[in-house]
């Protein structure tokens, strides 16, 4: 599937979202969350409802700070354990063990070989950048094709804020229009990229209509079913 909504302009840099763009994140994130909570429950007998409450409370108090999802997770766990009366040293130890397990499971990702091969070929023609609001480190899942890795919260404001797109333009000394961003989310990826002046590819792997998304207010440059549909970008 290849559907153009706007005319594609010359490209200098291609940026990619990670989760649900280059691989299916559905089961991975749930397994990682479960491993994290199982560890917390084993070490401190936490209540899942309390955990969810602390996470939401923090996000409401300071949404910008907790765009860094790792800081958000660690802070929520620390406050929950503190409320249970645990000592600081014990809290630190429990969080360290739980986070280590979370990160391990978070990177048990199966990247489709054809996507991996496509990125390798594409990287011969364009600088590639990973721009993600998540916490996956691409080299840990075998994706070493990116010249720059930017994560929302850690390196700047999370998408759809323009910060990470602007950093990319400065890094490669290009205009915003010369950046093509590829992602599955119509708000954080497509709207975020288009509104700052980049071009955007919507990964529509369910082949749904744009009209099915009430939150979608901006058309992408083009839509594809999967990243390998962008093979036409590879220069002969």
PDB file of C-alpha atoms in Angstrom:
ATOM      1  CA  UNK A   1       0.000   0.000   0.000  1.00  0.00           C
ATOM      2  CA  UNK A   2       1.313   3.401  -0.989  1.00  0.00           C
ATOM      3  CA  UNK A   3      -0.971   6.430  -0.671  1.00  0.00           C
ATOM      4  CA  UNK A   4       0.287   9.967  -1.262  1.00  0.00           C
ATOM      5  CA  UNK A   5      -1.535  12.878   0.377  1.00  0.00           C
ATOM      6  CA  UNK A   6       1.114  15.491  -0.439  1.00  0.00           C
ATOM      7  CA  UNK A   7       3.906  15.759  -2.969  1.00  0.00           C
ATOM      8  CA  UNK A   8       7.129  14.319  -1.612  1.00  0.00           C
ATOM      9  CA  UNK A   9       9.928  16.886  -1.472  1.00  0.00           C
ATOM     10  CA  UNK A  10      13.706  16.222  -1.573  1.00  0.00           C
ATOM     11  CA  UNK A  11      14.901  14.320   1.495  1.00  0.00           C
ATOM     12  CA  UNK A  12      18.213  14.611   3.323  1.00  0.00           C
ATOM     13  CA  UNK A  13      17.501  12.707   6.576  1.00  0.00           C
ATOM     14  CA  UNK A  14      15.007   9.973   7.480  1.00  0.00           C
ATOM     15  CA  UNK A  15      13.841   9.601  11.074  1.00  0.00           C
ATOM     16  CA  UNK A  16      12.011   6.610  12.511  1.00  0.00           C
ATOM     17  CA  UNK A  17       9.749   6.002  15.442  1.00  0.00           C
ATOM     18  CA  UNK A  18      10.486   2.590  16.984  1.00  0.00           C
ATOM     19  CA  UNK A  19       7.568   0.920  18.790  1.00  0.00           C
ATOM     20  CA  UNK A  20       4.883  -0.391  16.416  1.00  0.00           C
ATOM     21  CA  UNK A  21       6.714   1.166  13.483  1.00  0.00           C
ATOM     22  CA  UNK A  22       9.717  -1.121  13.072  1.00  0.00           C
ATOM     23  CA  UNK A  23       8.314  -4.026  15.110  1.00  0.00           C
ATOM     24  CA  UNK A  24       5.200  -5.136  16.980  1.00  0.00           C
ATOM     25  CA  UNK A  25       5.420  -3.738  20.495  1.00  0.00           C
ATOM     26  CA  UNK A  26       2.111  -5.050  21.861  1.00  0.00           C
ATOM     27  CA  UNK A  27       3.238  -8.210  23.641  1.00  0.00           C
ATOM     28  CA  UNK A  28       6.739  -6.975  24.492  1.00  0.00           C
ATOM     29  CA  UNK A  29       5.668  -3.977  26.561  1.00  0.00           C
ATOM     30  CA  UNK A  30       3.049  -6.026  28.395  1.00  0.00           C
ATOM     31  CA  UNK A  31       5.547  -8.761  29.217  1.00  0.00           C
ATOM     32  CA  UNK A  32       8.054  -6.172  30.457  1.00  0.00           C
ATOM     33  CA  UNK A  33       5.429  -4.458  32.613  1.00  0.00           C
ATOM     34  CA  UNK A  34       4.351  -7.790  34.084  1.00  0.00           C
ATOM     35  CA  UNK A  35       7.941  -8.797  34.856  1.00  0.00           C
ATOM     36  CA  UNK A  36       8.481  -5.437  36.575  1.00  0.00           C
ATOM     37  CA  UNK A  37       5.326  -5.718  38.673  1.00  0.00           C
ATOM     38  CA  UNK A  38       5.973  -9.367  39.551  1.00  0.00           C
ATOM     39  CA  UNK A  39       9.385  -8.370  40.867  1.00  0.00           C
ATOM     40  CA  UNK A  40       7.958  -5.476  42.902  1.00  0.00           C
ATOM     41  CA  UNK A  41       5.269  -7.718  44.347  1.00  0.00           C
ATOM     42  CA  UNK A  42       7.784 -10.398  45.221  1.00  0.00           C
ATOM     43  CA  UNK A  43      10.154  -7.971  46.935  1.00  0.00           C
ATOM     44  CA  UNK A  44       7.659  -5.568  48.513  1.00  0.00           C
ATOM     45  CA  UNK A  45       4.133  -6.997  48.138  1.00  0.00           C
ATOM     46  CA  UNK A  46       2.813  -3.905  46.370  1.00  0.00           C
ATOM     47  CA  UNK A  47      -0.790  -3.466  45.296  1.00  0.00           C
ATOM     48  CA  UNK A  48      -1.263  -3.053  41.530  1.00  0.00           C
ATOM     49  CA  UNK A  49      -4.043  -0.511  42.014  1.00  0.00           C
ATOM     50  CA  UNK A  50      -1.751   1.607  44.194  1.00  0.00           C
ATOM     51  CA  UNK A  51       0.972   1.393  41.537  1.00  0.00           C
ATOM     52  CA  UNK A  52      -1.366   2.685  38.844  1.00  0.00           C
ATOM     53  CA  UNK A  53      -2.584   5.445  41.161  1.00  0.00           C
ATOM     54  CA  UNK A  54       0.935   6.721  41.868  1.00  0.00           C
ATOM     55  CA  UNK A  55       1.828   6.694  38.171  1.00  0.00           C
ATOM     56  CA  UNK A  56      -1.233   8.699  37.174  1.00  0.00           C
ATOM     57  CA  UNK A  57      -0.815  11.111  40.077  1.00  0.00           C
ATOM     58  CA  UNK A  58       2.761  11.897  39.058  1.00  0.00           C
ATOM     59  CA  UNK A  59       1.794  12.404  35.435  1.00  0.00           C
ATOM     60  CA  UNK A  60      -0.912  14.874  36.419  1.00  0.00           C
ATOM     61  CA  UNK A  61       1.467  16.771  38.718  1.00  0.00           C
ATOM     62  CA  UNK A  62       4.313  17.204  36.224  1.00  0.00           C
ATOM     63  CA  UNK A  63       3.524  15.883  32.734  1.00  0.00           C
ATOM     64  CA  UNK A  64       6.623  17.406  31.157  1.00  0.00           C
ATOM     65  CA  UNK A  65       9.099  15.854  33.595  1.00  0.00           C
ATOM     66  CA  UNK A  66       7.526  12.436  33.221  1.00  0.00           C
ATOM     67  CA  UNK A  67       7.767  12.421  29.458  1.00  0.00           C
ATOM     68  CA  UNK A  68      10.895  10.478  30.401  1.00  0.00           C
ATOM     69  CA  UNK A  69       9.139   7.168  30.949  1.00  0.00           C
ATOM     70  CA  UNK A  70      12.059   5.637  32.865  1.00  0.00           C
ATOM     71  CA  UNK A  71      12.123   8.508  35.372  1.00  0.00           C
ATOM     72  CA  UNK A  72       8.331   8.255  35.613  1.00  0.00           C
ATOM     73  CA  UNK A  73       8.467   4.537  36.381  1.00  0.00           C
ATOM     74  CA  UNK A  74      11.287   4.832  38.918  1.00  0.00           C
ATOM     75  CA  UNK A  75       9.747   7.807  40.726  1.00  0.00           C
ATOM     76  CA  UNK A  76       6.320   6.171  40.976  1.00  0.00           C
ATOM     77  CA  UNK A  77       7.871   2.994  42.367  1.00  0.00           C
ATOM     78  CA  UNK A  78       9.970   4.965  44.854  1.00  0.00           C
ATOM     79  CA  UNK A  79       6.970   6.916  46.156  1.00  0.00           C
ATOM     80  CA  UNK A  80       4.874   3.772  46.447  1.00  0.00           C
ATOM     81  CA  UNK A  81       7.571   1.933  48.387  1.00  0.00           C
ATOM     82  CA  UNK A  82       8.202   4.993  50.563  1.00  0.00           C
ATOM     83  CA  UNK A  83       4.499   5.078  51.453  1.00  0.00           C
ATOM     84  CA  UNK A  84       4.806   1.481  52.612  1.00  0.00           C
ATOM     85  CA  UNK A  85       7.452   2.532  55.111  1.00  0.00           C
ATOM     86  CA  UNK A  86      10.512   1.003  53.461  1.00  0.00           C
ATOM     87  CA  UNK A  87      13.959   2.448  54.090  1.00  0.00           C
ATOM     88  CA  UNK A  88      15.729   4.401  51.350  1.00  0.00           C
ATOM     89  CA  UNK A  89      18.435   1.768  50.902  1.00  0.00           C
ATOM     90  CA  UNK A  90      15.839  -0.974  50.503  1.00  0.00           C
ATOM     91  CA  UNK A  91      13.840   1.144  48.078  1.00  0.00           C
ATOM     92  CA  UNK A  92      16.902   1.760  45.940  1.00  0.00           C
ATOM     93  CA  UNK A  93      17.758  -1.940  45.892  1.00  0.00           C
ATOM     94  CA  UNK A  94      14.210  -3.015  44.976  1.00  0.00           C
ATOM     95  CA  UNK A  95      13.940  -0.459  42.183  1.00  0.00           C
ATOM     96  CA  UNK A  96      17.337  -1.438  40.809  1.00  0.00           C
ATOM     97  CA  UNK A  97      16.354  -5.108  40.643  1.00  0.00           C
ATOM     98  CA  UNK A  98      12.920  -4.386  39.183  1.00  0.00           C
ATOM     99  CA  UNK A  99      14.214  -1.959  36.572  1.00  0.00           C
ATOM    100  CA  UNK A 100      16.965  -4.334  35.531  1.00  0.00           C
ATOM    101  CA  UNK A 101      14.327  -6.974  34.876  1.00  0.00           C
ATOM    102  CA  UNK A 102      12.078  -4.489  33.080  1.00  0.00           C
ATOM    103  CA  UNK A 103      14.842  -3.333  30.741  1.00  0.00           C
ATOM    104  CA  UNK A 104      15.820  -6.929  30.009  1.00  0.00           C
ATOM    105  CA  UNK A 105      12.265  -7.867  29.025  1.00  0.00           C
ATOM    106  CA  UNK A 106      11.723  -4.538  27.237  1.00  0.00           C
ATOM    107  CA  UNK A 107      14.429  -5.479  24.763  1.00  0.00           C
ATOM    108  CA  UNK A 108      13.153  -8.979  23.989  1.00  0.00           C
ATOM    109  CA  UNK A 109      11.980  -7.599  20.667  1.00  0.00           C
ATOM    110  CA  UNK A 110      11.704  -9.544  17.451  1.00  0.00           C
ATOM    111  CA  UNK A 111      12.465  -7.120  14.635  1.00  0.00           C
ATOM    112  CA  UNK A 112      11.279  -8.619  11.334  1.00  0.00           C
ATOM    113  CA  UNK A 113      14.363  -9.541   9.269  1.00  0.00           C
ATOM    114  CA  UNK A 114      12.992  -7.702   6.222  1.00  0.00           C
ATOM    115  CA  UNK A 115      12.742  -4.476   8.258  1.00  0.00           C
ATOM    116  CA  UNK A 116      16.277  -4.897   9.537  1.00  0.00           C
ATOM    117  CA  UNK A 117      17.576  -5.529   6.017  1.00  0.00           C
ATOM    118  CA  UNK A 118      15.642  -2.558   4.662  1.00  0.00           C
ATOM    119  CA  UNK A 119      17.157  -0.204   7.243  1.00  0.00           C
ATOM    120  CA  UNK A 120      20.637  -1.481   6.434  1.00  0.00           C
ATOM    121  CA  UNK A 121      20.117  -0.753   2.738  1.00  0.00           C
ATOM    122  CA  UNK A 122      18.429   2.598   3.370  1.00  0.00           C
ATOM    123  CA  UNK A 123      21.316   3.684   5.615  1.00  0.00           C
ATOM    124  CA  UNK A 124      23.637   3.493   2.604  1.00  0.00           C
ATOM    125  CA  UNK A 125      21.705   6.368   1.035  1.00  0.00           C
ATOM    126  CA  UNK A 126      20.453   8.537   3.910  1.00  0.00           C
ATOM    127  CA  UNK A 127      21.451   9.311   7.491  1.00  0.00           C
ATOM    128  CA  UNK A 128      18.922   7.505   9.705  1.00  0.00           C
ATOM    129  CA  UNK A 129      17.726   8.745  13.094  1.00  0.00           C
ATOM    130  CA  UNK A 130      15.645   7.047  15.793  1.00  0.00           C
ATOM    131  CA  UNK A 131      13.148   9.390  17.488  1.00  0.00           C
ATOM    132  CA  UNK A 132      11.092   7.609  20.119  1.00  0.00           C
ATOM    133  CA  UNK A 133       8.965   8.429  23.141  1.00  0.00           C
ATOM    134  CA  UNK A 134       9.739   4.957  24.490  1.00  0.00           C
ATOM    135  CA  UNK A 135      12.703   3.438  26.281  1.00  0.00           C
ATOM    136  CA  UNK A 136      14.165   0.987  23.769  1.00  0.00           C
ATOM    137  CA  UNK A 137      17.845   1.405  22.877  1.00  0.00           C
ATOM    138  CA  UNK A 138      18.104   0.318  19.207  1.00  0.00           C
ATOM    139  CA  UNK A 139      21.582  -1.312  19.318  1.00  0.00           C
ATOM    140  CA  UNK A 140      20.319  -3.647  22.073  1.00  0.00           C
ATOM    141  CA  UNK A 141      17.809  -5.107  19.618  1.00  0.00           C
ATOM    142  CA  UNK A 142      20.257  -5.326  16.746  1.00  0.00           C
ATOM    143  CA  UNK A 143      19.417  -2.010  15.094  1.00  0.00           C
ATOM    144  CA  UNK A 144      22.744  -0.245  14.644  1.00  0.00           C
ATOM    145  CA  UNK A 145      21.825   1.671  11.492  1.00  0.00           C
ATOM    146  CA  UNK A 146      21.006   4.935  13.280  1.00  0.00           C
ATOM    147  CA  UNK A 147      23.512   7.783  13.306  1.00  0.00           C
ATOM    148  CA  UNK A 148      21.540   9.572  16.016  1.00  0.00           C
ATOM    149  CA  UNK A 149      19.199   8.257  18.716  1.00  0.00           C
ATOM    150  CA  UNK A 150      16.840  10.676  20.473  1.00  0.00           C
ATOM    151  CA  UNK A 151      14.421   9.677  23.210  1.00  0.00           C
ATOM    152  CA  UNK A 152      11.624  11.888  24.471  1.00  0.00           C
ATOM    153  CA  UNK A 153      12.142  13.045  28.040  1.00  0.00           C
ATOM    154  CA  UNK A 154      15.792  12.028  28.076  1.00  0.00           C
ATOM    155  CA  UNK A 155      17.094  14.156  25.204  1.00  0.00           C
ATOM    156  CA  UNK A 156      14.312  16.729  24.968  1.00  0.00           C
ATOM    157  CA  UNK A 157      10.554  17.127  24.920  1.00  0.00           C
ATOM    158  CA  UNK A 158       8.631  14.082  23.711  1.00  0.00           C
ATOM    159  CA  UNK A 159       6.800  14.027  20.373  1.00  0.00           C
ATOM    160  CA  UNK A 160       4.625  15.712  19.152  1.00  0.00           C
ATOM    161  CA  UNK A 161       6.660  18.580  20.612  1.00  0.00           C
ATOM    162  CA  UNK A 162       9.062  19.803  17.897  1.00  0.00           C
ATOM    163  CA  UNK A 163      12.190  19.594  20.068  1.00  0.00           C
ATOM    164  CA  UNK A 164      13.627  16.295  18.788  1.00  0.00           C
ATOM    165  CA  UNK A 165      12.873  17.134  15.158  1.00  0.00           C
ATOM    166  CA  UNK A 166      14.621  20.488  15.598  1.00  0.00           C
ATOM    167  CA  UNK A 167      17.625  18.781  17.181  1.00  0.00           C
ATOM    168  CA  UNK A 168      17.816  16.491  14.168  1.00  0.00           C
ATOM    169  CA  UNK A 169      17.799  19.435  11.745  1.00  0.00           C
ATOM    170  CA  UNK A 170      20.578  21.160  13.690  1.00  0.00           C
ATOM    171  CA  UNK A 171      22.653  17.982  13.909  1.00  0.00           C
ATOM    172  CA  UNK A 172      22.557  17.333  10.170  1.00  0.00           C
ATOM    173  CA  UNK A 173      22.433  21.011   9.153  1.00  0.00           C
ATOM    174  CA  UNK A 174      19.320  20.551   7.052  1.00  0.00           C
ATOM    175  CA  UNK A 175      15.953  22.253   6.756  1.00  0.00           C
ATOM    176  CA  UNK A 176      12.898  20.822   8.487  1.00  0.00           C
ATOM    177  CA  UNK A 177      11.360  19.985   5.102  1.00  0.00           C
ATOM    178  CA  UNK A 178      14.378  17.813   4.252  1.00  0.00           C
ATOM    179  CA  UNK A 179      13.489  15.489   7.155  1.00  0.00           C
ATOM    180  CA  UNK A 180      11.127  12.592   6.468  1.00  0.00           C
ATOM    181  CA  UNK A 181       9.722  11.110   9.673  1.00  0.00           C
ATOM    182  CA  UNK A 182       8.244   7.600   9.686  1.00  0.00           C
ATOM    183  CA  UNK A 183       5.850   6.520  12.434  1.00  0.00           C
ATOM    184  CA  UNK A 184       2.605   4.778  13.320  1.00  0.00           C
ATOM    185  CA  UNK A 185       0.965   7.448  15.477  1.00  0.00           C
ATOM    186  CA  UNK A 186      -1.090  10.125  13.739  1.00  0.00           C
ATOM    187  CA  UNK A 187      -0.589  12.596  16.581  1.00  0.00           C
ATOM    188  CA  UNK A 188       2.886  12.103  18.025  1.00  0.00           C
ATOM    189  CA  UNK A 189       4.503  11.143  14.715  1.00  0.00           C
ATOM    190  CA  UNK A 190       2.517  12.605  11.824  1.00  0.00           C
ATOM    191  CA  UNK A 191       1.114  15.752  13.425  1.00  0.00           C
ATOM    192  CA  UNK A 192       4.317  16.409  15.346  1.00  0.00           C
ATOM    193  CA  UNK A 193       6.452  16.186  12.215  1.00  0.00           C
ATOM    194  CA  UNK A 194       4.142  18.017   9.804  1.00  0.00           C
ATOM    195  CA  UNK A 195       3.425  20.944  12.134  1.00  0.00           C
ATOM    196  CA  UNK A 196       7.124  21.759  12.527  1.00  0.00           C
ATOM    197  CA  UNK A 197       7.647  21.562   8.760  1.00  0.00           C
ATOM    198  CA  UNK A 198       8.944  18.020   8.269  1.00  0.00           C
ATOM    199  CA  UNK A 199       7.472  15.459   5.908  1.00  0.00           C
ATOM    200  CA  UNK A 200       5.794  12.411   7.434  1.00  0.00           C
ATOM    201  CA  UNK A 201       5.012   8.804   6.594  1.00  0.00           C
ATOM    202  CA  UNK A 202       2.127   7.162   8.418  1.00  0.00           C
ATOM    203  CA  UNK A 203       2.642   3.436   9.016  1.00  0.00           C
ATOM    204  CA  UNK A 204      -0.925   2.205   8.612  1.00  0.00           C
ATOM    205  CA  UNK A 205      -0.404  -1.514   9.145  1.00  0.00           C
ATOM    206  CA  UNK A 206      -4.102  -2.102   9.802  1.00  0.00           C
ATOM    207  CA  UNK A 207      -5.005  -0.273   6.576  1.00  0.00           C
ATOM    208  CA  UNK A 208      -7.521   1.896   8.400  1.00  0.00           C
ATOM    209  CA  UNK A 209      -9.130   5.088   7.188  1.00  0.00           C
ATOM    210  CA  UNK A 210      -7.820   8.405   8.460  1.00  0.00           C
ATOM    211  CA  UNK A 211     -11.424   9.281   9.252  1.00  0.00           C
ATOM    212  CA  UNK A 212     -11.447   6.516  11.866  1.00  0.00           C
ATOM    213  CA  UNK A 213      -9.165   8.639  14.061  1.00  0.00           C
ATOM    214  CA  UNK A 214     -10.929  11.618  15.601  1.00  0.00           C
ATOM    215  CA  UNK A 215      -7.631  12.889  16.999  1.00  0.00           C
ATOM    216  CA  UNK A 216      -6.065  13.062  13.526  1.00  0.00           C
ATOM    217  CA  UNK A 217      -6.082  16.693  12.398  1.00  0.00           C
ATOM    218  CA  UNK A 218      -3.148  16.626   9.971  1.00  0.00           C
ATOM    219  CA  UNK A 219      -2.618  14.640   6.796  1.00  0.00           C
ATOM    220  CA  UNK A 220       0.665  12.763   6.392  1.00  0.00           C
ATOM    221  CA  UNK A 221       2.799  13.191   3.304  1.00  0.00           C
ATOM    222  CA  UNK A 222       2.072   9.570   2.491  1.00  0.00           C
ATOM    223  CA  UNK A 223       0.802   6.380   4.100  1.00  0.00           C
ATOM    224  CA  UNK A 224       2.200   2.866   3.757  1.00  0.00           C
ATOM    225  CA  UNK A 225       1.285  -0.498   5.253  1.00  0.00           C
ATOM    226  CA  UNK A 226       4.831  -1.279   6.399  1.00  0.00           C
ATOM    227  CA  UNK A 227       8.252   0.315   6.334  1.00  0.00           C
ATOM    228  CA  UNK A 228       9.489  -1.841   3.460  1.00  0.00           C
ATOM    229  CA  UNK A 229       6.909  -0.121   1.235  1.00  0.00           C
ATOM    230  CA  UNK A 230       9.368   2.787   1.301  1.00  0.00           C
ATOM    231  CA  UNK A 231      11.858   0.829  -0.812  1.00  0.00           C
ATOM    232  CA  UNK A 232      11.288   3.349  -3.604  1.00  0.00           C
ATOM    233  CA  UNK A 233      13.363   5.816  -1.551  1.00  0.00           C
ATOM    234  CA  UNK A 234      16.500   3.756  -2.098  1.00  0.00           C
ATOM    235  CA  UNK A 235      18.512   5.473  -4.777  1.00  0.00           C
ATOM    236  CA  UNK A 236      19.645   3.468  -7.766  1.00  0.00           C
TER     237      UNK A 236
END
